[in-house]
Amino acid sequence: NEYNWQSIGVKNIHERLRYLYGEEYGVQIMSNPRVGTIVCVRMPVIRGEKKNENSKIEKNDKNDHCR
């Protein structure tokens, strides 16, 4: 990368997602000069009416749009 930018906020989110949900989750950034940038945030689907310890976390490997 010709630019030496540091993004503390994105790094913080990436590390929190990995800590909470596992190594397969986080933020991925892919960039091509003169083409564009893709930012992918992988996080689990949490099903349930209330946010509590009974909420279920599902891993959804079938709809993996981040490659």
PDB file of N, CA and C in Angstrom, residues 41-64:
ATOM      1  N   VAL A  41     -17.902  -6.436   6.158  1.00  0.00           N
ATOM      2  CA  VAL A  41     -18.005  -6.648   7.603  1.00  0.00           C
ATOM      3  C   VAL A  41     -18.717  -7.977   7.807  1.00  0.00           C
ATOM      4  N   ARG A  42     -18.007  -8.947   8.359  1.00  0.00           N
ATOM      5  CA  ARG A  42     -18.597 -10.262   8.636  1.00  0.00           C
ATOM      6  C   ARG A  42     -18.962 -10.335  10.100  1.00  0.00           C
ATOM      7  N   MET A  43     -20.234 -10.612  10.347  1.00  0.00           N
ATOM      8  CA  MET A  43     -20.710 -10.793  11.709  1.00  0.00           C
ATOM      9  C   MET A  43     -21.856 -11.791  11.680  1.00  0.00           C
ATOM     10  N   PRO A  44     -22.097 -12.482  12.781  1.00  0.00           N
ATOM     11  CA  PRO A  44     -23.132 -13.508  12.783  1.00  0.00           C
ATOM     12  C   PRO A  44     -24.532 -12.909  12.796  1.00  0.00           C
ATOM     13  N   VAL A  45     -25.465 -13.708  12.324  1.00  0.00           N
ATOM     14  CA  VAL A  45     -26.877 -13.350  12.422  1.00  0.00           C
ATOM     15  C   VAL A  45     -27.329 -13.741  13.824  1.00  0.00           C
ATOM     16  N   ILE A  46     -27.898 -12.811  14.550  1.00  0.00           N
ATOM     17  CA  ILE A  46     -28.388 -13.095  15.897  1.00  0.00           C
ATOM     18  C   ILE A  46     -29.906 -13.080  15.853  1.00  0.00           C
ATOM     19  N   ARG A  47     -30.494 -14.215  16.129  1.00  0.00           N
ATOM     20  CA  ARG A  47     -31.946 -14.343  16.085  1.00  0.00           C
ATOM     21  C   ARG A  47     -32.507 -14.303  17.497  1.00  0.00           C
ATOM     22  N   GLY A  48     -33.633 -13.632  17.649  1.00  0.00           N
ATOM     23  CA  GLY A  48     -34.285 -13.567  18.946  1.00  0.00           C
ATOM     24  C   GLY A  48     -34.948 -12.215  19.118  1.00  0.00           C
ATOM     25  N   GLU A  49     -36.000 -12.168  19.883  1.00  0.00           N
ATOM     26  CA  GLU A  49     -36.748 -10.938  20.108  1.00  0.00           C
ATOM     27  C   GLU A  49     -36.000  -9.976  21.020  1.00  0.00           C
ATOM     28  N   LYS A  50     -35.358 -10.521  22.058  1.00  0.00           N
ATOM     29  CA  LYS A  50     -34.682  -9.685  23.041  1.00  0.00           C
ATOM     30  C   LYS A  50     -33.184  -9.935  22.980  1.00  0.00           C
ATOM     31  N   LYS A  51     -32.428  -8.918  23.323  1.00  0.00           N
ATOM     32  CA  LYS A  51     -30.984  -9.087  23.417  1.00  0.00           C
ATOM     33  C   LYS A  51     -30.659  -9.573  24.824  1.00  0.00           C
ATOM     34  N   ASN A  52     -30.463 -10.863  24.954  1.00  0.00           N
ATOM     35  CA  ASN A  52     -30.082 -11.438  26.243  1.00  0.00           C
ATOM     36  C   ASN A  52     -29.276 -12.701  26.001  1.00  0.00           C
ATOM     37  N   GLU A  53     -28.976 -13.401  27.062  1.00  0.00           N
ATOM     38  CA  GLU A  53     -28.155 -14.594  26.937  1.00  0.00           C
ATOM     39  C   GLU A  53     -28.852 -15.726  26.197  1.00  0.00           C
ATOM     40  N   ASN A  54     -30.176 -15.626  25.976  1.00  0.00           N
ATOM     41  CA  ASN A  54     -30.911 -16.659  25.262  1.00  0.00           C
ATOM     42  C   ASN A  54     -30.928 -16.442  23.754  1.00  0.00           C
ATOM     43  N   SER A  55     -30.391 -15.316  23.274  1.00  0.00           N
ATOM     44  CA  SER A  55     -30.340 -15.071  21.840  1.00  0.00           C
ATOM     45  C   SER A  55     -29.428 -16.100  21.187  1.00  0.00           C
ATOM     46  N   LYS A  56     -29.809 -16.515  19.996  1.00  0.00           N
ATOM     47  CA  LYS A  56     -29.029 -17.521  19.284  1.00  0.00           C
ATOM     48  C   LYS A  56     -28.131 -16.844  18.253  1.00  0.00           C
ATOM     49  N   ILE A  57     -26.906 -17.308  18.158  1.00  0.00           N
ATOM     50  CA  ILE A  57     -25.978 -16.822  17.143  1.00  0.00           C
ATOM     51  C   ILE A  57     -25.862 -17.912  16.089  1.00  0.00           C
ATOM     52  N   GLU A  58     -26.140 -17.549  14.830  1.00  0.00           N
ATOM     53  CA  GLU A  58     -26.051 -18.502  13.739  1.00  0.00           C
ATOM     54  C   GLU A  58     -24.894 -18.147  12.835  1.00  0.00           C
ATOM     55  N   LYS A  59     -24.154 -19.154  12.434  1.00  0.00           N
ATOM     56  CA  LYS A  59     -23.122 -18.949  11.428  1.00  0.00           C
ATOM     57  C   LYS A  59     -23.763 -19.222  10.084  1.00  0.00           C
ATOM     58  N   ASN A  60     -23.668 -18.276   9.177  1.00  0.00           N
ATOM     59  CA  ASN A  60     -24.299 -18.409   7.874  1.00  0.00           C
ATOM     60  C   ASN A  60     -23.213 -18.483   6.811  1.00  0.00           C
ATOM     61  N   ASP A  61     -22.756 -19.687   6.505  1.00  0.00           N
ATOM     62  CA  ASP A  61     -21.704 -19.864   5.513  1.00  0.00           C
ATOM     63  C   ASP A  61     -22.265 -19.939   4.097  1.00  0.00           C
ATOM     64  N   LYS A  62     -23.575 -20.081   3.948  1.00  0.00           N
ATOM     65  CA  LYS A  62     -24.166 -20.228   2.623  1.00  0.00           C
ATOM     66  C   LYS A  62     -24.198 -18.923   1.847  1.00  0.00           C
ATOM     67  N   ASN A  63     -24.334 -17.799   2.512  1.00  0.00           N
ATOM     68  CA  ASN A  63     -24.417 -16.506   1.838  1.00  0.00           C
ATOM     69  C   ASN A  63     -23.160 -15.692   2.080  1.00  0.00           C
ATOM     70  N   ASP A  64     -22.015 -16.250   1.730  1.00  0.00           N
ATOM     71  CA  ASP A  64     -20.738 -15.578   1.950  1.00  0.00           C
ATOM     72  C   ASP A  64     -20.438 -14.677   0.758  1.00  0.00           C
TER      73      ASP A  64
END
